[in-house]
PDB file of C-alpha atoms and ligand atoms in Angstrom:
ATOM      1  CA  UNK A   1     114.927 128.950   7.334  1.00 48.00           C
ATOM      2  CA  UNK A   2     116.287 128.355  10.847  1.00 50.00           C
ATOM      3  CA  UNK A   3     116.587 124.681  11.673  1.00 64.00           C
ATOM      4  CA  UNK A   4     116.367 123.368  15.209  1.00 84.00           C
ATOM      5  CA  UNK A   5     119.472 121.775  16.681  1.00 92.00           C
ATOM      6  CA  UNK A   6     120.305 118.513  14.964  1.00 96.00           C
ATOM      7  CA  UNK A   7     119.128 115.388  16.715  1.00 97.00           C
ATOM      8  CA  UNK A   8     122.127 113.421  15.509  1.00 98.00           C
ATOM      9  CA  UNK A   9     125.622 114.798  14.882  1.00 98.00           C
ATOM     10  CA  UNK A  10     128.307 112.543  13.405  1.00 99.00           C
ATOM     11  CA  UNK A  11     131.963 113.499  13.638  1.00 99.00           C
ATOM     12  CA  UNK A  12     135.053 112.464  11.677  1.00 98.00           C
ATOM     13  CA  UNK A  13     137.718 113.293  14.242  1.00 98.00           C
ATOM     14  CA  UNK A  14     140.688 113.978  12.005  1.00 98.00           C
ATOM     15  CA  UNK A  15     144.078 115.590  12.526  1.00 98.00           C
ATOM     16  CA  UNK A  16     145.443 113.918  15.658  1.00 98.00           C
ATOM     17  CA  UNK A  17     148.638 112.904  13.844  1.00 98.00           C
ATOM     18  CA  UNK A  18     149.254 116.379  12.399  1.00 98.00           C
ATOM     19  CA  UNK A  19     148.576 117.979  15.784  1.00 98.00           C
ATOM     20  CA  UNK A  20     151.276 115.742  17.340  1.00 98.00           C
ATOM     21  CA  UNK A  21     153.712 116.243  14.463  1.00 98.00           C
ATOM     22  CA  UNK A  22     153.479 120.028  14.802  1.00 98.00           C
ATOM     23  CA  UNK A  23     154.598 119.598  18.399  1.00 98.00           C
ATOM     24  CA  UNK A  24     157.321 117.027  17.641  1.00 98.00           C
ATOM     25  CA  UNK A  25     155.355 114.486  19.657  1.00 98.00           C
ATOM     26  CA  UNK A  26     154.577 110.835  18.842  1.00 97.00           C
ATOM     27  CA  UNK A  27     151.259 110.263  17.011  1.00 97.00           C
ATOM     28  CA  UNK A  28     149.803 108.641  20.126  1.00 98.00           C
ATOM     29  CA  UNK A  29     150.158 111.931  21.991  1.00 98.00           C
ATOM     30  CA  UNK A  30     147.807 113.338  19.355  1.00 98.00           C
ATOM     31  CA  UNK A  31     145.289 110.566  19.967  1.00 98.00           C
ATOM     32  CA  UNK A  32     145.520 111.175  23.727  1.00 98.00           C
ATOM     33  CA  UNK A  33     144.781 114.844  23.165  1.00 98.00           C
ATOM     34  CA  UNK A  34     141.979 113.706  20.830  1.00 98.00           C
ATOM     35  CA  UNK A  35     140.386 111.750  23.670  1.00 98.00           C
ATOM     36  CA  UNK A  36     140.256 114.964  25.709  1.00 98.00           C
ATOM     37  CA  UNK A  37     138.540 116.685  22.790  1.00 98.00           C
ATOM     38  CA  UNK A  38     135.974 113.859  22.812  1.00 98.00           C
ATOM     39  CA  UNK A  39     135.243 114.604  26.452  1.00 96.00           C
ATOM     40  CA  UNK A  40     134.757 118.345  25.740  1.00 98.00           C
ATOM     41  CA  UNK A  41     132.561 117.577  22.748  1.00 98.00           C
ATOM     42  CA  UNK A  42     130.289 115.227  24.650  1.00 97.00           C
ATOM     43  CA  UNK A  43     129.903 117.854  27.346  1.00 97.00           C
ATOM     44  CA  UNK A  44     128.921 120.426  24.725  1.00 98.00           C
ATOM     45  CA  UNK A  45     126.523 117.962  23.076  1.00 98.00           C
ATOM     46  CA  UNK A  46     124.779 117.404  26.411  1.00 97.00           C
ATOM     47  CA  UNK A  47     124.579 121.150  27.008  1.00 97.00           C
ATOM     48  CA  UNK A  48     122.760 121.619  23.694  1.00 97.00           C
ATOM     49  CA  UNK A  49     120.457 118.647  24.199  1.00 97.00           C
ATOM     50  CA  UNK A  50     121.761 116.652  21.230  1.00 98.00           C
ATOM     51  CA  UNK A  51     120.204 113.175  21.308  1.00 98.00           C
ATOM     52  CA  UNK A  52     122.775 111.157  19.311  1.00 98.00           C
ATOM     53  CA  UNK A  53     126.433 111.659  18.564  1.00 98.00           C
ATOM     54  CA  UNK A  54     128.411 109.248  16.391  1.00 99.00           C
ATOM     55  CA  UNK A  55     132.205 109.386  16.649  1.00 98.00           C
ATOM     56  CA  UNK A  56     134.419 107.811  13.989  1.00 98.00           C
ATOM     57  CA  UNK A  57     136.942 106.298  16.404  1.00 98.00           C
ATOM     58  CA  UNK A  58     138.506 103.599  14.196  1.00 98.00           C
ATOM     59  CA  UNK A  59     137.717 102.764  10.608  1.00 98.00           C
ATOM     60  CA  UNK A  60     137.882  99.374   8.881  1.00 97.00           C
ATOM     61  CA  UNK A  61     140.811 100.837   6.959  1.00 97.00           C
ATOM     62  CA  UNK A  62     142.753 101.984  10.055  1.00 97.00           C
ATOM     63  CA  UNK A  63     144.175  98.440  10.480  1.00 98.00           C
ATOM     64  CA  UNK A  64     146.767  99.393   7.863  1.00 98.00           C
ATOM     65  CA  UNK A  65     148.447 101.765  10.358  1.00 97.00           C
ATOM     66  CA  UNK A  66     151.654 100.722  12.172  1.00 97.00           C
ATOM     67  CA  UNK A  67     150.938  98.040  14.796  1.00 97.00           C
ATOM     68  CA  UNK A  68     152.284 100.285  17.552  1.00 97.00           C
ATOM     69  CA  UNK A  69     149.705 102.960  16.719  1.00 97.00           C
ATOM     70  CA  UNK A  70     146.876 100.399  16.508  1.00 98.00           C
ATOM     71  CA  UNK A  71     147.826  98.937  19.903  1.00 98.00           C
ATOM     72  CA  UNK A  72     148.054 102.421  21.399  1.00 98.00           C
ATOM     73  CA  UNK A  73     144.628 103.356  20.025  1.00 98.00           C
ATOM     74  CA  UNK A  74     143.041 100.144  21.380  1.00 98.00           C
ATOM     75  CA  UNK A  75     144.591 100.829  24.785  1.00 98.00           C
ATOM     76  CA  UNK A  76     143.351 104.422  24.717  1.00 98.00           C
ATOM     77  CA  UNK A  77     139.839 103.298  23.767  1.00 98.00           C
ATOM     78  CA  UNK A  78     139.844 100.804  26.613  1.00 97.00           C
ATOM     79  CA  UNK A  79     141.033 103.412  29.109  1.00 97.00           C
ATOM     80  CA  UNK A  80     138.560 106.023  27.874  1.00 96.00           C
ATOM     81  CA  UNK A  81     135.740 103.505  28.102  1.00 95.00           C
ATOM     82  CA  UNK A  82     136.755 102.669  31.650  1.00 93.00           C
ATOM     83  CA  UNK A  83     136.935 106.323  32.703  1.00 91.00           C
ATOM     84  CA  UNK A  84     133.760 107.215  30.879  1.00 88.00           C
ATOM     85  CA  UNK A  85     131.577 104.482  32.363  1.00 86.00           C
ATOM     86  CA  UNK A  86     131.362 106.472  35.610  1.00 86.00           C
ATOM     87  CA  UNK A  87     130.501 109.686  33.764  1.00 90.00           C
ATOM     88  CA  UNK A  88     127.926 107.812  31.677  1.00 94.00           C
ATOM     89  CA  UNK A  89     126.118 106.609  34.790  1.00 91.00           C
ATOM     90  CA  UNK A  90     126.145 110.083  36.328  1.00 93.00           C
ATOM     91  CA  UNK A  91     125.175 111.912  33.137  1.00 95.00           C
ATOM     92  CA  UNK A  92     122.566 109.412  31.886  1.00 97.00           C
ATOM     93  CA  UNK A  93     124.599 108.606  28.747  1.00 97.00           C
ATOM     94  CA  UNK A  94     123.899 105.504  26.676  1.00 98.00           C
ATOM     95  CA  UNK A  95     126.710 103.819  24.757  1.00 97.00           C
ATOM     96  CA  UNK A  96     126.230 102.203  21.372  1.00 98.00           C
ATOM     97  CA  UNK A  97     128.862 100.803  19.044  1.00 98.00           C
ATOM     98  CA  UNK A  98     128.671 100.519  15.249  1.00 98.00           C
ATOM     99  CA  UNK A  99     131.093  98.289  13.402  1.00 98.00           C
ATOM    100  CA  UNK A 100     132.334  94.741  12.968  1.00 97.00           C
ATOM    101  CA  UNK A 101     133.560  92.889  16.068  1.00 97.00           C
ATOM    102  CA  UNK A 102     136.328  90.933  14.295  1.00 96.00           C
ATOM    103  CA  UNK A 103     139.291  91.445  14.712  1.00 96.00           C
ATOM    104  CA  UNK A 104     138.927  93.757  17.735  1.00 97.00           C
ATOM    105  CA  UNK A 105     140.801  92.495  20.829  1.00 97.00           C
ATOM    106  CA  UNK A 106     138.542  90.143  22.877  1.00 97.00           C
ATOM    107  CA  UNK A 107     139.211  92.038  26.129  1.00 97.00           C
ATOM    108  CA  UNK A 108     138.070  95.291  24.517  1.00 97.00           C
ATOM    109  CA  UNK A 109     134.948  93.566  23.161  1.00 98.00           C
ATOM    110  CA  UNK A 110     134.073  92.310  26.646  1.00 97.00           C
ATOM    111  CA  UNK A 111     134.561  95.795  28.054  1.00 97.00           C
ATOM    112  CA  UNK A 112     132.375  97.259  25.300  1.00 97.00           C
ATOM    113  CA  UNK A 113     129.621  94.689  25.886  1.00 97.00           C
ATOM    114  CA  UNK A 114     129.654  95.498  29.601  1.00 96.00           C
ATOM    115  CA  UNK A 115     129.521  99.253  28.990  1.00 96.00           C
ATOM    116  CA  UNK A 116     126.652  98.847  26.509  1.00 97.00           C
ATOM    117  CA  UNK A 117     124.705  96.692  28.973  1.00 96.00           C
ATOM    118  CA  UNK A 118     125.431  99.019  31.906  1.00 95.00           C
ATOM    119  CA  UNK A 119     124.161 102.091  30.026  1.00 96.00           C
ATOM    120  CA  UNK A 120     121.329 100.501  28.016  1.00 97.00           C
ATOM    121  CA  UNK A 121     118.587 102.002  30.176  1.00 97.00           C
ATOM    122  CA  UNK A 122     120.016 105.538  30.149  1.00 97.00           C
ATOM    123  CA  UNK A 123     117.804 108.080  28.423  1.00 97.00           C
ATOM    124  CA  UNK A 124     120.125 111.053  27.853  1.00 97.00           C
ATOM    125  CA  UNK A 125     122.697 111.460  25.095  1.00 98.00           C
ATOM    126  CA  UNK A 126     123.447 108.328  23.053  1.00 98.00           C
ATOM    127  CA  UNK A 127     127.125 108.097  22.161  1.00 98.00           C
ATOM    128  CA  UNK A 128     127.551 105.802  19.175  1.00 98.00           C
ATOM    129  CA  UNK A 129     131.162 104.787  18.762  1.00 98.00           C
ATOM    130  CA  UNK A 130     131.989 103.880  15.164  1.00 98.00           C
ATOM    131  CA  UNK A 131     134.648 101.300  15.880  1.00 98.00           C
ATOM    132  CA  UNK A 132     136.110  99.060  13.202  1.00 98.00           C
ATOM    133  CA  UNK A 133     133.433 100.766  11.121  1.00 98.00           C
ATOM    134  CA  UNK A 134     133.117 101.061   7.361  1.00 98.00           C
ATOM    135  CA  UNK A 135     129.947 102.169   5.599  1.00 98.00           C
ATOM    136  CA  UNK A 136     130.387  99.753   2.698  1.00 98.00           C
ATOM    137  CA  UNK A 137     130.807  96.970   5.236  1.00 98.00           C
ATOM    138  CA  UNK A 138     127.645  98.101   7.061  1.00 98.00           C
ATOM    139  CA  UNK A 139     125.631  98.139   3.836  1.00 98.00           C
ATOM    140  CA  UNK A 140     126.871  94.734   2.664  1.00 97.00           C
ATOM    141  CA  UNK A 141     126.355  93.342   6.182  1.00 97.00           C
ATOM    142  CA  UNK A 142     122.752  94.575   6.016  1.00 98.00           C
ATOM    143  CA  UNK A 143     122.172  93.057   2.557  1.00 97.00           C
ATOM    144  CA  UNK A 144     123.544  89.691   3.661  1.00 97.00           C
ATOM    145  CA  UNK A 145     121.540  89.755   6.904  1.00 98.00           C
ATOM    146  CA  UNK A 146     118.361  90.644   4.998  1.00 98.00           C
ATOM    147  CA  UNK A 147     118.914  87.771   2.561  1.00 97.00           C
ATOM    148  CA  UNK A 148     119.659  85.381   5.434  1.00 98.00           C
ATOM    149  CA  UNK A 149     116.395  86.469   7.088  1.00 98.00           C
ATOM    150  CA  UNK A 150     114.549  85.542   3.892  1.00 98.00           C
ATOM    151  CA  UNK A 151     113.668  89.100   2.840  1.00 97.00           C
ATOM    152  CA  UNK A 152     112.494  89.412  -0.769  1.00 94.00           C
ATOM    153  CA  UNK A 153     112.305  92.574  -2.854  1.00 94.00           C
ATOM    154  CA  UNK A 154     114.451  94.651  -0.463  1.00 95.00           C
ATOM    155  CA  UNK A 155     113.448  98.319  -0.149  1.00 96.00           C
ATOM    156  CA  UNK A 156     115.499 101.089   1.508  1.00 96.00           C
ATOM    157  CA  UNK A 157     113.299 100.780   4.614  1.00 96.00           C
ATOM    158  CA  UNK A 158     113.833  97.013   4.727  1.00 96.00           C
ATOM    159  CA  UNK A 159     117.584  97.411   4.466  1.00 97.00           C
ATOM    160  CA  UNK A 160     117.695  99.935   7.279  1.00 97.00           C
ATOM    161  CA  UNK A 161     116.334  97.304   9.638  1.00 98.00           C
ATOM    162  CA  UNK A 162     119.581  95.363   9.181  1.00 98.00           C
ATOM    163  CA  UNK A 163     121.996  98.198   9.823  1.00 98.00           C
ATOM    164  CA  UNK A 164     124.103  98.099  12.994  1.00 98.00           C
ATOM    165  CA  UNK A 165     121.537 100.344  14.736  1.00 98.00           C
ATOM    166  CA  UNK A 166     118.186 100.488  12.939  1.00 97.00           C
ATOM    167  CA  UNK A 167     116.922 103.057  15.445  1.00 97.00           C
ATOM    168  CA  UNK A 168     119.783 105.487  14.885  1.00 98.00           C
ATOM    169  CA  UNK A 169     118.307 108.475  13.026  1.00 98.00           C
ATOM    170  CA  UNK A 170     120.251 109.794  10.037  1.00 98.00           C
ATOM    171  CA  UNK A 171     122.709 112.513  11.078  1.00 98.00           C
ATOM    172  CA  UNK A 172     121.445 115.977  10.140  1.00 97.00           C
ATOM    173  CA  UNK A 173     125.009 117.249  10.535  1.00 98.00           C
ATOM    174  CA  UNK A 174     128.376 115.646   9.781  1.00 98.00           C
ATOM    175  CA  UNK A 175     131.489 117.431  11.034  1.00 98.00           C
ATOM    176  CA  UNK A 176     135.005 116.717   9.767  1.00 98.00           C
ATOM    177  CA  UNK A 177     137.998 118.423  11.286  1.00 98.00           C
ATOM    178  CA  UNK A 178     141.520 119.054   9.951  1.00 98.00           C
ATOM    179  CA  UNK A 179     140.593 120.557   6.589  1.00 98.00           C
ATOM    180  CA  UNK A 180     139.962 117.258   4.783  1.00 98.00           C
ATOM    181  CA  UNK A 181     136.692 117.266   2.874  1.00 98.00           C
ATOM    182  CA  UNK A 182     135.626 113.681   2.257  1.00 98.00           C
ATOM    183  CA  UNK A 183     133.512 110.980   3.899  1.00 98.00           C
ATOM    184  CA  UNK A 184     136.146 108.206   4.066  1.00 98.00           C
ATOM    185  CA  UNK A 185     133.624 105.342   4.118  1.00 98.00           C
ATOM    186  CA  UNK A 186     131.624 106.915   6.988  1.00 98.00           C
ATOM    187  CA  UNK A 187     127.802 106.600   7.084  1.00 98.00           C
ATOM    188  CA  UNK A 188     127.475 106.623   3.284  1.00 98.00           C
ATOM    189  CA  UNK A 189     123.813 105.597   3.352  1.00 98.00           C
ATOM    190  CA  UNK A 190     122.792 107.716   6.330  1.00 98.00           C
ATOM    191  CA  UNK A 191     124.484 110.834   4.895  1.00 98.00           C
ATOM    192  CA  UNK A 192     122.010 111.092   1.979  1.00 97.00           C
ATOM    193  CA  UNK A 193     120.607 114.407   3.261  1.00 96.00           C
ATOM    194  CA  UNK A 194     123.189 115.394   5.874  1.00 97.00           C
ATOM    195  CA  UNK A 195     124.648 118.866   6.037  1.00 97.00           C
ATOM    196  CA  UNK A 196     128.449 118.869   6.015  1.00 98.00           C
ATOM    197  CA  UNK A 197     130.606 121.112   8.140  1.00 98.00           C
ATOM    198  CA  UNK A 198     134.330 121.151   7.457  1.00 98.00           C
ATOM    199  CA  UNK A 199     136.763 123.033   9.646  1.00 98.00           C
ATOM    200  CA  UNK A 200     140.563 123.374   9.439  1.00 98.00           C
ATOM    201  CA  UNK A 201     140.746 122.959  13.233  1.00 98.00           C
ATOM    202  CA  UNK A 202     142.628 119.772  14.149  1.00 98.00           C
ATOM    203  CA  UNK A 203     140.601 117.364  16.274  1.00 99.00           C
ATOM    204  CA  UNK A 204     142.695 117.766  19.477  1.00 98.00           C
ATOM    205  CA  UNK A 205     141.901 121.519  19.360  1.00 98.00           C
ATOM    206  CA  UNK A 206     138.150 120.992  18.966  1.00 98.00           C
ATOM    207  CA  UNK A 207     136.159 122.396  21.871  1.00 98.00           C
ATOM    208  CA  UNK A 208     132.813 123.863  22.862  1.00 98.00           C
ATOM    209  CA  UNK A 209     133.405 127.041  20.831  1.00 98.00           C
ATOM    210  CA  UNK A 210     134.122 124.995  17.700  1.00 98.00           C
ATOM    211  CA  UNK A 211     131.067 122.864  18.411  1.00 98.00           C
ATOM    212  CA  UNK A 212     128.953 126.021  18.655  1.00 98.00           C
ATOM    213  CA  UNK A 213     130.364 127.255  15.323  1.00 98.00           C
ATOM    214  CA  UNK A 214     129.287 124.007  13.673  1.00 98.00           C
ATOM    215  CA  UNK A 215     125.798 124.309  15.192  1.00 97.00           C
ATOM    216  CA  UNK A 216     125.526 127.904  14.005  1.00 95.00           C
ATOM    217  CA  UNK A 217     126.586 126.928  10.473  1.00 95.00           C
ATOM    218  CA  UNK A 218     123.967 124.180  10.479  1.00 95.00           C
ATOM    219  CA  UNK A 219     121.290 126.619  11.531  1.00 92.00           C
ATOM    220  CA  UNK A 220     122.071 128.825   8.557  1.00 91.00           C
ATOM    221  CA  UNK A 221     121.554 126.011   6.079  1.00 90.00           C
ATOM    222  CA  UNK A 222     118.318 125.649   4.223  1.00 72.00           C
ATOM    223  CA  UNK A 223     117.356 121.988   4.148  1.00 71.00           C
ATOM    224  CA  UNK A 224     115.002 121.113   1.313  1.00 76.00           C
ATOM    225  CA  UNK A 225     115.304 117.318   0.991  1.00 79.00           C
ATOM    226  CA  UNK A 226     114.905 117.482  -2.768  1.00 83.00           C
ATOM    227  CA  UNK A 227     111.909 119.812  -2.527  1.00 83.00           C
ATOM    228  CA  UNK A 228     111.938 123.578  -3.128  1.00 75.00           C
TER     229      UNK A 228
HETATM  230  C1  FPP B   1     142.285 110.621  12.933  1.00 78.82           C
HETATM  231  O1  FPP B   1     143.457 111.367  13.074  1.00 78.82           O
HETATM  232  C2  FPP B   1     141.918 109.992  14.175  1.00 78.82           C
HETATM  233  C3  FPP B   1     141.820 108.657  14.385  1.00 78.82           C
HETATM  234  C4  FPP B   1     142.098 107.640  13.349  1.00 78.82           C
HETATM  235  C5  FPP B   1     141.462 108.111  15.695  1.00 78.82           C
HETATM  236  C6  FPP B   1     140.410 108.850  16.466  1.00 78.82           C
HETATM  237  C7  FPP B   1     140.673 108.558  17.884  1.00 78.82           C
HETATM  238  C8  FPP B   1     140.581 109.451  18.894  1.00 78.82           C
HETATM  239  C9  FPP B   1     140.079 110.834  18.741  1.00 78.82           C
HETATM  240  C10 FPP B   1     141.065 109.032  20.217  1.00 78.82           C
HETATM  241  C11 FPP B   1     140.108 108.523  21.192  1.00 78.82           C
HETATM  242  C12 FPP B   1     138.730 108.279  20.761  1.00 78.82           C
HETATM  243  C13 FPP B   1     137.722 108.059  21.615  1.00 78.82           C
HETATM  244  C14 FPP B   1     136.338 107.812  21.109  1.00 78.82           C
HETATM  245  C15 FPP B   1     137.941 108.057  23.049  1.00 78.82           C
HETATM  246  P1  FPP B   1     144.740 110.925  12.229  1.00 78.82           P
HETATM  247  O2  FPP B   1     145.551 110.032  13.081  1.00 78.82           O
HETATM  248  O3  FPP B   1     144.301 110.340  10.930  1.00 78.82           O
HETATM  249  O4  FPP B   1     145.420 112.309  12.015  1.00 78.82           O
HETATM  250  P2  FPP B   1     146.306 112.780  10.777  1.00 78.82           P
HETATM  251  O5  FPP B   1     145.415 112.719   9.573  1.00 78.82           O
HETATM  252  O6  FPP B   1     146.687 114.168  11.149  1.00 78.82           O
HETATM  253  O7  FPP B   1     147.470 111.846  10.716  1.00 78.82           O
END
């Protein structure tokens, strides 16, 4: 059965550190190269008419990295956001963010809020940045919010209404680069029926060709959703 292109692709962008290490460069050089791969990937996603793309930019667990790397990543995110705001306006891209605000730097939060507001009316690709994101945190956040709202007898559909973005469709395809084959607390709920695509390619080397390979692999999968 040939499936249409996925509506939502989620990506675990892994391998920046190993890419840098192989070149005797600091880890941040790997993240910088990773930001360029993000740009290429978003271009490819637009070309193929993908509606939503979620990028795992910083996990709730990434705070355990050395402070220098955390600071560098926050700076890079801020710079990328700044550069990308112009592209977003031109290319009709909408920015969403999934994750907890605390303890992200206040200046970055302001910048994010402005970018979200500035792109809210755009109708092209939605780029959902998973930032300070953890799936267990998202699920427990939703349970607490549902209880606070007075919900009784919570069903899966009720809970979904309290996720960071209730209107974000489940990803049909989840890509992880760098040869690791695990979810690492990413979209645990939403991944119930996702197809997984793992590639040994390190994130900074990911490009349109690799994106096309992932799409082709997806199209060869037979999705049955528990049926036959
Ligand atoms: C994983 O590689 C990557 C990250 C924790 C950060 C992802 C960030 C970027 C791709 C940079 C910019 C992002 C955006 C959205 C502009 P790793 O450091 O865990 O690599 P390793 O496993 O080889 O050490």
